């Protein structure tokens, strides 16, 4: 069994998508469609920068999605491949869940781009700059991370945001609480705590204003049942009913990204091959969770051709 997976924020870089667009009219069509949906020259920003603008949450989120979907669509159209015949599940990390839903036909690409633009703006606006922070805990399992977050909170928000793999957990909350957590890592048997270069504390209760915005946006968005089940970040389980998809996407704004559990559940369900589109971020996590799994990253035309030969 096979899962197609899609990366989250942090996988953006200036130049992304350029080689693919140069090589494929299908990719160029996808990037143009996203530009038109958003009413901005996002593809120019992706290929030329500046990096500071591309890194802005409201730009990074639709850009990462567009790059991954363009890669997938080139595979599908030029390789005459149907996702429903080659993938048993789809999943994405945080914003990647929207990409996964688009890949599986639950959302069209214009709607996905607009939702992610809205999501990025709402997440940025939810907490004043400087009040929130996130940190990666290296050498931490979920139990150690939860104990550290509880000890560091002191009445402020400090909670697990991303359970990425057996050795990496991300915490999120008020800046002072996150800084306290970093200072306490050794006492909790954790190797290191690293402050992340993010502009807001994602996936914690401080994001509730953004969740409210997304509840409204998703209520009015056309959403169909995906052609294959989508693993929901907040459940670490597959879902397909449109109303449940909407509810879980709203929960995801403030909820934990249960990536480690999602990959483990897919593996236990029989998935032996994971294919990451548009990035090389999730593959190493998957290997740490499921060492026996086969992991493929698909970014270039060469990658697409190699994957086609093995499908």
CSV table of C-alpha atoms in Angstrom, one decimal:
chain,number,residue,atom,x,y,z
A,1,UNK,CA,0.0,0.0,0.0
A,2,UNK,CA,1.1,3.5,-0.7
A,3,UNK,CA,0.5,7.0,0.8
A,4,UNK,CA,1.1,10.3,-0.9
A,5,UNK,CA,2.2,12.9,1.6
A,6,UNK,CA,2.6,16.7,1.4
A,7,UNK,CA,4.9,19.1,3.4
A,8,UNK,CA,4.1,22.0,5.7
A,9,UNK,CA,5.5,25.4,6.4
A,10,UNK,CA,9.2,25.7,6.3
A,11,UNK,CA,9.7,23.8,3.1
A,12,UNK,CA,9.5,27.0,1.0
A,13,UNK,CA,12.6,28.4,-0.8
A,14,UNK,CA,13.3,31.0,-3.4
A,15,UNK,CA,13.4,29.2,-6.8
A,16,UNK,CA,10.8,26.6,-5.9
A,17,UNK,CA,8.8,25.4,-8.9
A,18,UNK,CA,10.9,27.2,-11.5
A,19,UNK,CA,12.6,24.2,-13.1
A,20,UNK,CA,9.3,22.3,-13.1
A,21,UNK,CA,7.5,25.2,-14.8
A,22,UNK,CA,10.3,25.5,-17.4
A,23,UNK,CA,9.9,21.8,-18.2
A,24,UNK,CA,6.2,21.3,-18.1
A,25,UNK,CA,3.2,23.3,-19.4
A,26,UNK,CA,1.0,21.4,-16.8
A,27,UNK,CA,3.1,23.0,-14.0
A,28,UNK,CA,2.9,26.4,-15.6
A,29,UNK,CA,-0.9,26.1,-15.8
A,30,UNK,CA,-1.2,25.2,-12.1
A,31,UNK,CA,1.0,28.2,-11.0
A,32,UNK,CA,-1.0,30.5,-13.2
A,33,UNK,CA,-4.3,29.2,-11.8
A,34,UNK,CA,-3.1,30.0,-8.3
A,35,UNK,CA,-1.9,33.5,-9.3
A,36,UNK,CA,-5.3,34.2,-10.7
A,37,UNK,CA,-7.2,32.8,-7.7
A,38,UNK,CA,-5.2,35.0,-5.4
A,39,UNK,CA,-4.9,38.1,-7.6
A,40,UNK,CA,-1.2,38.2,-7.0
A,41,UNK,CA,2.1,37.2,-8.7
A,42,UNK,CA,2.8,34.5,-6.2
A,43,UNK,CA,4.8,32.4,-8.7
A,44,UNK,CA,7.1,35.3,-9.4
A,45,UNK,CA,7.6,35.6,-5.7
A,46,UNK,CA,8.3,31.9,-5.5
A,47,UNK,CA,10.9,32.0,-8.2
A,48,UNK,CA,12.5,35.4,-7.6
A,49,UNK,CA,11.9,36.3,-4.0
A,50,UNK,CA,12.6,38.2,-1.9
A,51,UNK,CA,12.9,35.5,0.6
A,52,UNK,CA,11.5,37.7,3.4
A,53,UNK,CA,8.2,38.1,1.5
A,54,UNK,CA,8.0,34.4,0.5
A,55,UNK,CA,8.5,33.4,4.2
A,56,UNK,CA,5.5,35.4,5.2
A,57,UNK,CA,2.9,32.9,6.4
A,58,UNK,CA,0.2,34.2,4.0
A,59,UNK,CA,2.5,33.7,1.0
A,60,UNK,CA,4.4,30.6,2.2
A,61,UNK,CA,1.3,28.5,2.7
A,62,UNK,CA,-0.3,28.8,-0.8
A,63,UNK,CA,3.2,28.7,-2.4
A,64,UNK,CA,4.1,25.3,-0.7
A,65,UNK,CA,0.7,23.9,-1.8
A,66,UNK,CA,1.0,25.2,-5.4
A,67,UNK,CA,4.5,23.6,-5.7
A,68,UNK,CA,3.4,20.2,-4.4
A,69,UNK,CA,0.2,20.2,-6.5
A,70,UNK,CA,2.0,21.2,-9.6
A,71,UNK,CA,4.4,18.3,-9.1
A,72,UNK,CA,1.6,15.9,-8.6
A,73,UNK,CA,-0.4,17.1,-11.6
A,74,UNK,CA,2.6,16.7,-13.9
A,75,UNK,CA,2.8,13.1,-12.7
A,76,UNK,CA,-0.9,12.6,-13.3
A,77,UNK,CA,-1.3,14.3,-16.6
A,78,UNK,CA,2.0,13.6,-18.3
A,79,UNK,CA,2.3,10.1,-16.9
A,80,UNK,CA,-1.4,9.3,-17.4
A,81,UNK,CA,-1.7,8.3,-13.7
A,82,UNK,CA,-4.8,8.5,-11.5
A,83,UNK,CA,-4.2,9.2,-7.8
A,84,UNK,CA,-7.0,6.9,-6.8
A,85,UNK,CA,-5.3,4.0,-8.5
A,86,UNK,CA,-1.8,4.7,-7.1
A,87,UNK,CA,-2.4,5.9,-3.6
A,88,UNK,CA,-4.4,4.3,-0.8
A,89,UNK,CA,-4.2,7.4,1.5
A,90,UNK,CA,-3.1,11.0,1.4
A,91,UNK,CA,-1.8,13.0,4.3
A,92,UNK,CA,-0.1,16.4,4.9
A,93,UNK,CA,1.7,18.1,7.7
A,94,UNK,CA,-0.3,21.1,9.0
A,95,UNK,CA,-1.1,23.2,5.8
A,96,UNK,CA,-0.1,20.1,3.9
A,97,UNK,CA,-3.5,18.6,4.9
A,98,UNK,CA,-5.1,21.2,2.6
A,99,UNK,CA,-2.7,20.1,-0.2
A,100,UNK,CA,-3.7,16.5,0.5
A,101,UNK,CA,-7.4,17.4,0.2
A,102,UNK,CA,-6.7,19.2,-3.1
A,103,UNK,CA,-4.7,16.3,-4.4
A,104,UNK,CA,-7.6,13.9,-3.6
A,105,UNK,CA,-10.1,16.1,-5.3
A,106,UNK,CA,-11.9,17.3,-2.2
A,107,UNK,CA,-11.0,20.9,-2.9
A,108,UNK,CA,-10.2,22.6,-6.2
A,109,UNK,CA,-6.9,24.4,-6.4
A,110,UNK,CA,-8.3,27.9,-6.5
A,111,UNK,CA,-10.4,27.3,-3.4
A,112,UNK,CA,-7.4,25.7,-1.7
A,113,UNK,CA,-5.2,28.7,-2.5
A,114,UNK,CA,-7.7,31.1,-1.2
A,115,UNK,CA,-8.3,29.1,2.0
A,116,UNK,CA,-4.6,29.0,2.7
A,117,UNK,CA,-4.2,32.7,2.0
A,118,UNK,CA,-7.0,33.3,4.5
A,119,UNK,CA,-5.5,30.8,7.0
A,120,UNK,CA,-2.0,32.4,6.7
A,121,UNK,CA,-3.3,35.9,7.3
A,122,UNK,CA,-5.6,34.8,10.2
A,123,UNK,CA,-2.8,32.9,11.9
A,124,UNK,CA,-0.4,35.8,11.6
A,125,UNK,CA,-3.1,38.2,13.0
A,126,UNK,CA,-4.1,36.0,15.9
A,127,UNK,CA,-1.2,37.0,18.2
A,128,UNK,CA,0.7,40.2,18.2
A,129,UNK,CA,4.3,39.8,16.8
A,130,UNK,CA,6.7,39.0,19.7
A,131,UNK,CA,4.1,37.7,22.1
A,132,UNK,CA,4.3,34.1,20.9
A,133,UNK,CA,7.0,31.6,20.0
A,134,UNK,CA,7.7,28.0,19.1
A,135,UNK,CA,10.6,25.7,19.9
A,136,UNK,CA,11.8,22.4,18.6
A,137,UNK,CA,12.7,19.9,21.3
A,138,UNK,CA,15.4,17.5,20.0
A,139,UNK,CA,15.8,14.2,21.6
A,140,UNK,CA,12.3,14.4,23.2
A,141,UNK,CA,9.5,11.9,23.1
A,142,UNK,CA,5.9,13.1,23.5
A,143,UNK,CA,5.8,12.2,27.3
A,144,UNK,CA,8.9,14.3,28.0
A,145,UNK,CA,7.7,17.2,25.9
A,146,UNK,CA,4.3,17.2,27.6
A,147,UNK,CA,5.9,17.2,31.1
A,148,UNK,CA,8.3,20.0,30.1
A,149,UNK,CA,5.4,22.1,28.6
A,150,UNK,CA,3.4,21.7,31.8
A,151,UNK,CA,6.4,22.7,34.0
A,152,UNK,CA,7.2,25.8,31.9
A,153,UNK,CA,3.7,27.1,31.5
A,154,UNK,CA,3.3,28.9,34.9
A,155,UNK,CA,-0.1,30.1,34.0
A,156,UNK,CA,0.7,30.9,30.4
A,157,UNK,CA,0.2,28.9,27.3
A,158,UNK,CA,2.9,26.2,26.6
A,159,UNK,CA,1.7,23.1,24.7
A,160,UNK,CA,2.8,20.5,22.3
A,161,UNK,CA,2.1,21.7,18.7
A,162,UNK,CA,3.7,19.1,16.5
A,163,UNK,CA,4.5,15.5,17.4
A,164,UNK,CA,6.8,15.0,14.4
A,165,UNK,CA,8.7,11.8,15.1
A,166,UNK,CA,10.2,9.8,18.0
A,167,UNK,CA,13.0,12.3,18.6
A,168,UNK,CA,11.4,15.7,17.6
A,169,UNK,CA,8.5,17.5,19.2
A,170,UNK,CA,7.6,21.1,18.7
A,171,UNK,CA,6.0,23.3,21.5
A,172,UNK,CA,4.1,26.5,21.0
A,173,UNK,CA,2.7,29.3,23.2
A,174,UNK,CA,3.6,32.5,25.0
A,175,UNK,CA,7.2,33.6,24.3
A,176,UNK,CA,8.2,33.7,28.0
A,177,UNK,CA,6.8,30.2,28.6
A,178,UNK,CA,8.7,28.8,25.5
A,179,UNK,CA,11.9,30.5,26.7
A,180,UNK,CA,11.4,28.9,30.2
A,181,UNK,CA,10.9,25.5,28.5
A,182,UNK,CA,14.1,25.9,26.6
A,183,UNK,CA,15.9,26.6,29.8
A,184,UNK,CA,14.5,23.5,31.5
A,185,UNK,CA,15.2,20.9,28.8
A,186,UNK,CA,18.1,19.2,30.5
A,187,UNK,CA,16.1,18.8,33.7
A,188,UNK,CA,13.5,16.8,31.7
A,189,UNK,CA,16.0,14.6,29.9
A,190,UNK,CA,15.8,16.4,26.6
A,191,UNK,CA,18.9,17.0,24.5
A,192,UNK,CA,18.2,20.5,23.2
A,193,UNK,CA,15.5,23.2,22.8
A,194,UNK,CA,15.8,25.4,19.7
A,195,UNK,CA,13.7,28.5,19.2
A,196,UNK,CA,12.1,28.4,15.7
A,197,UNK,CA,12.2,31.3,13.3
A,198,UNK,CA,8.4,31.6,13.0
A,199,UNK,CA,6.2,34.7,13.3
A,200,UNK,CA,3.4,33.2,15.4
A,201,UNK,CA,2.7,30.4,17.8
A,202,UNK,CA,0.9,27.9,15.6
A,203,UNK,CA,-1.1,24.9,16.7
A,204,UNK,CA,-1.9,26.1,20.2
A,205,UNK,CA,-4.9,27.8,21.9
A,206,UNK,CA,-3.6,31.2,21.2
A,207,UNK,CA,-4.6,30.6,17.6
A,208,UNK,CA,-8.4,30.5,18.5
A,209,UNK,CA,-9.1,33.8,16.6
A,210,UNK,CA,-7.7,32.2,13.5
A,211,UNK,CA,-9.8,29.0,14.1
A,212,UNK,CA,-12.9,31.2,14.2
A,213,UNK,CA,-11.9,32.8,10.9
A,214,UNK,CA,-11.3,29.4,9.3
A,215,UNK,CA,-14.6,28.0,10.6
A,216,UNK,CA,-16.4,30.8,8.6
A,217,UNK,CA,-14.2,30.4,5.5
A,218,UNK,CA,-14.6,26.6,5.4
A,219,UNK,CA,-18.4,26.8,6.0
A,220,UNK,CA,-18.7,28.6,2.7
A,221,UNK,CA,-16.1,26.6,0.7
A,222,UNK,CA,-17.2,23.9,-1.8
A,223,UNK,CA,-15.8,20.6,-0.5
A,224,UNK,CA,-16.4,17.1,-1.8
A,225,UNK,CA,-15.5,13.7,-0.5
A,226,UNK,CA,-11.9,12.9,-1.3
A,227,UNK,CA,-11.3,10.0,-3.8
A,228,UNK,CA,-9.1,8.3,-1.1
A,229,UNK,CA,-9.2,8.8,2.6
A,230,UNK,CA,-7.2,11.7,4.1
A,231,UNK,CA,-5.4,11.3,7.4
A,232,UNK,CA,-6.5,14.1,9.7
A,233,UNK,CA,-3.7,15.8,11.7
A,234,UNK,CA,-5.8,16.1,14.8
A,235,UNK,CA,-7.1,12.5,14.8
A,236,UNK,CA,-4.1,10.6,13.3
A,237,UNK,CA,-6.9,8.7,11.5
A,238,UNK,CA,-8.5,8.7,8.0
A,239,UNK,CA,-11.6,10.8,7.3
A,240,UNK,CA,-13.6,11.3,4.1
A,241,UNK,CA,-17.0,12.9,5.0
A,242,UNK,CA,-17.0,16.6,3.9
A,243,UNK,CA,-18.5,17.9,7.2
A,244,UNK,CA,-15.9,16.0,9.2
A,245,UNK,CA,-13.1,17.4,7.0
A,246,UNK,CA,-14.3,20.9,7.7
A,247,UNK,CA,-14.5,20.3,11.4
A,248,UNK,CA,-11.1,18.8,11.7
A,249,UNK,CA,-9.5,21.6,9.6
A,250,UNK,CA,-10.9,24.1,12.1
A,251,UNK,CA,-9.6,22.0,15.0
A,252,UNK,CA,-6.2,21.8,13.4
A,253,UNK,CA,-5.6,25.5,13.8
A,254,UNK,CA,-5.3,25.2,17.6
A,255,UNK,CA,-4.8,21.4,17.8
A,256,UNK,CA,-1.8,19.2,17.7
A,257,UNK,CA,-0.3,17.9,14.5
A,258,UNK,CA,-0.1,14.2,15.3
A,259,UNK,CA,2.3,13.3,12.5
A,260,UNK,CA,4.2,10.5,14.3
A,261,UNK,CA,0.9,8.8,15.1
A,262,UNK,CA,-0.5,9.3,11.6
A,263,UNK,CA,2.5,7.7,10.0
A,264,UNK,CA,2.6,4.9,12.5
A,265,UNK,CA,-1.2,4.3,11.9
A,266,UNK,CA,-0.7,4.2,8.1
A,267,UNK,CA,2.2,1.7,8.5
A,268,UNK,CA,0.1,-0.5,10.8
A,269,UNK,CA,-2.7,-0.3,8.2
A,270,UNK,CA,-0.4,-1.8,5.6
A,271,UNK,CA,1.3,1.3,4.0
A,272,UNK,CA,4.9,0.4,3.0
A,273,UNK,CA,5.6,3.2,0.6
A,274,UNK,CA,5.4,7.0,1.2
A,275,UNK,CA,5.8,9.5,-1.6
A,276,UNK,CA,6.4,13.1,-0.6
A,277,UNK,CA,5.5,15.7,-3.3
A,278,UNK,CA,7.2,19.1,-3.4
A,279,UNK,CA,9.7,18.7,-0.6
A,280,UNK,CA,12.2,16.6,1.4
A,281,UNK,CA,11.0,17.4,4.9
A,282,UNK,CA,8.6,14.6,5.7
A,283,UNK,CA,10.7,11.8,4.3
A,284,UNK,CA,13.3,11.7,7.1
A,285,UNK,CA,10.6,11.9,9.7
A,286,UNK,CA,8.8,8.9,8.2
A,287,UNK,CA,12.0,6.9,8.2
A,288,UNK,CA,12.5,7.6,11.9
A,289,UNK,CA,8.9,6.5,12.6
A,290,UNK,CA,8.8,3.5,10.2
A,291,UNK,CA,12.4,2.5,9.4
A,292,UNK,CA,11.3,-0.3,7.1
A,293,UNK,CA,9.1,2.0,4.9
A,294,UNK,CA,10.2,3.1,1.5
A,295,UNK,CA,10.3,6.9,1.2
A,296,UNK,CA,10.5,8.8,-2.1
A,297,UNK,CA,10.8,12.6,-2.5
A,298,UNK,CA,9.4,14.0,-5.8
A,299,UNK,CA,10.5,17.5,-6.7
A,300,UNK,CA,12.0,17.5,-10.2
A,301,UNK,CA,11.0,16.1,-13.6
A,302,UNK,CA,13.7,13.5,-13.1
A,303,UNK,CA,12.0,12.5,-9.8
A,304,UNK,CA,8.7,12.3,-11.6
A,305,UNK,CA,10.0,10.1,-14.3
A,306,UNK,CA,11.8,7.8,-11.8
A,307,UNK,CA,8.5,7.5,-9.8
A,308,UNK,CA,6.5,6.7,-12.9
A,309,UNK,CA,8.9,3.9,-13.7
A,310,UNK,CA,8.2,2.3,-10.3
A,311,UNK,CA,4.4,2.8,-10.0
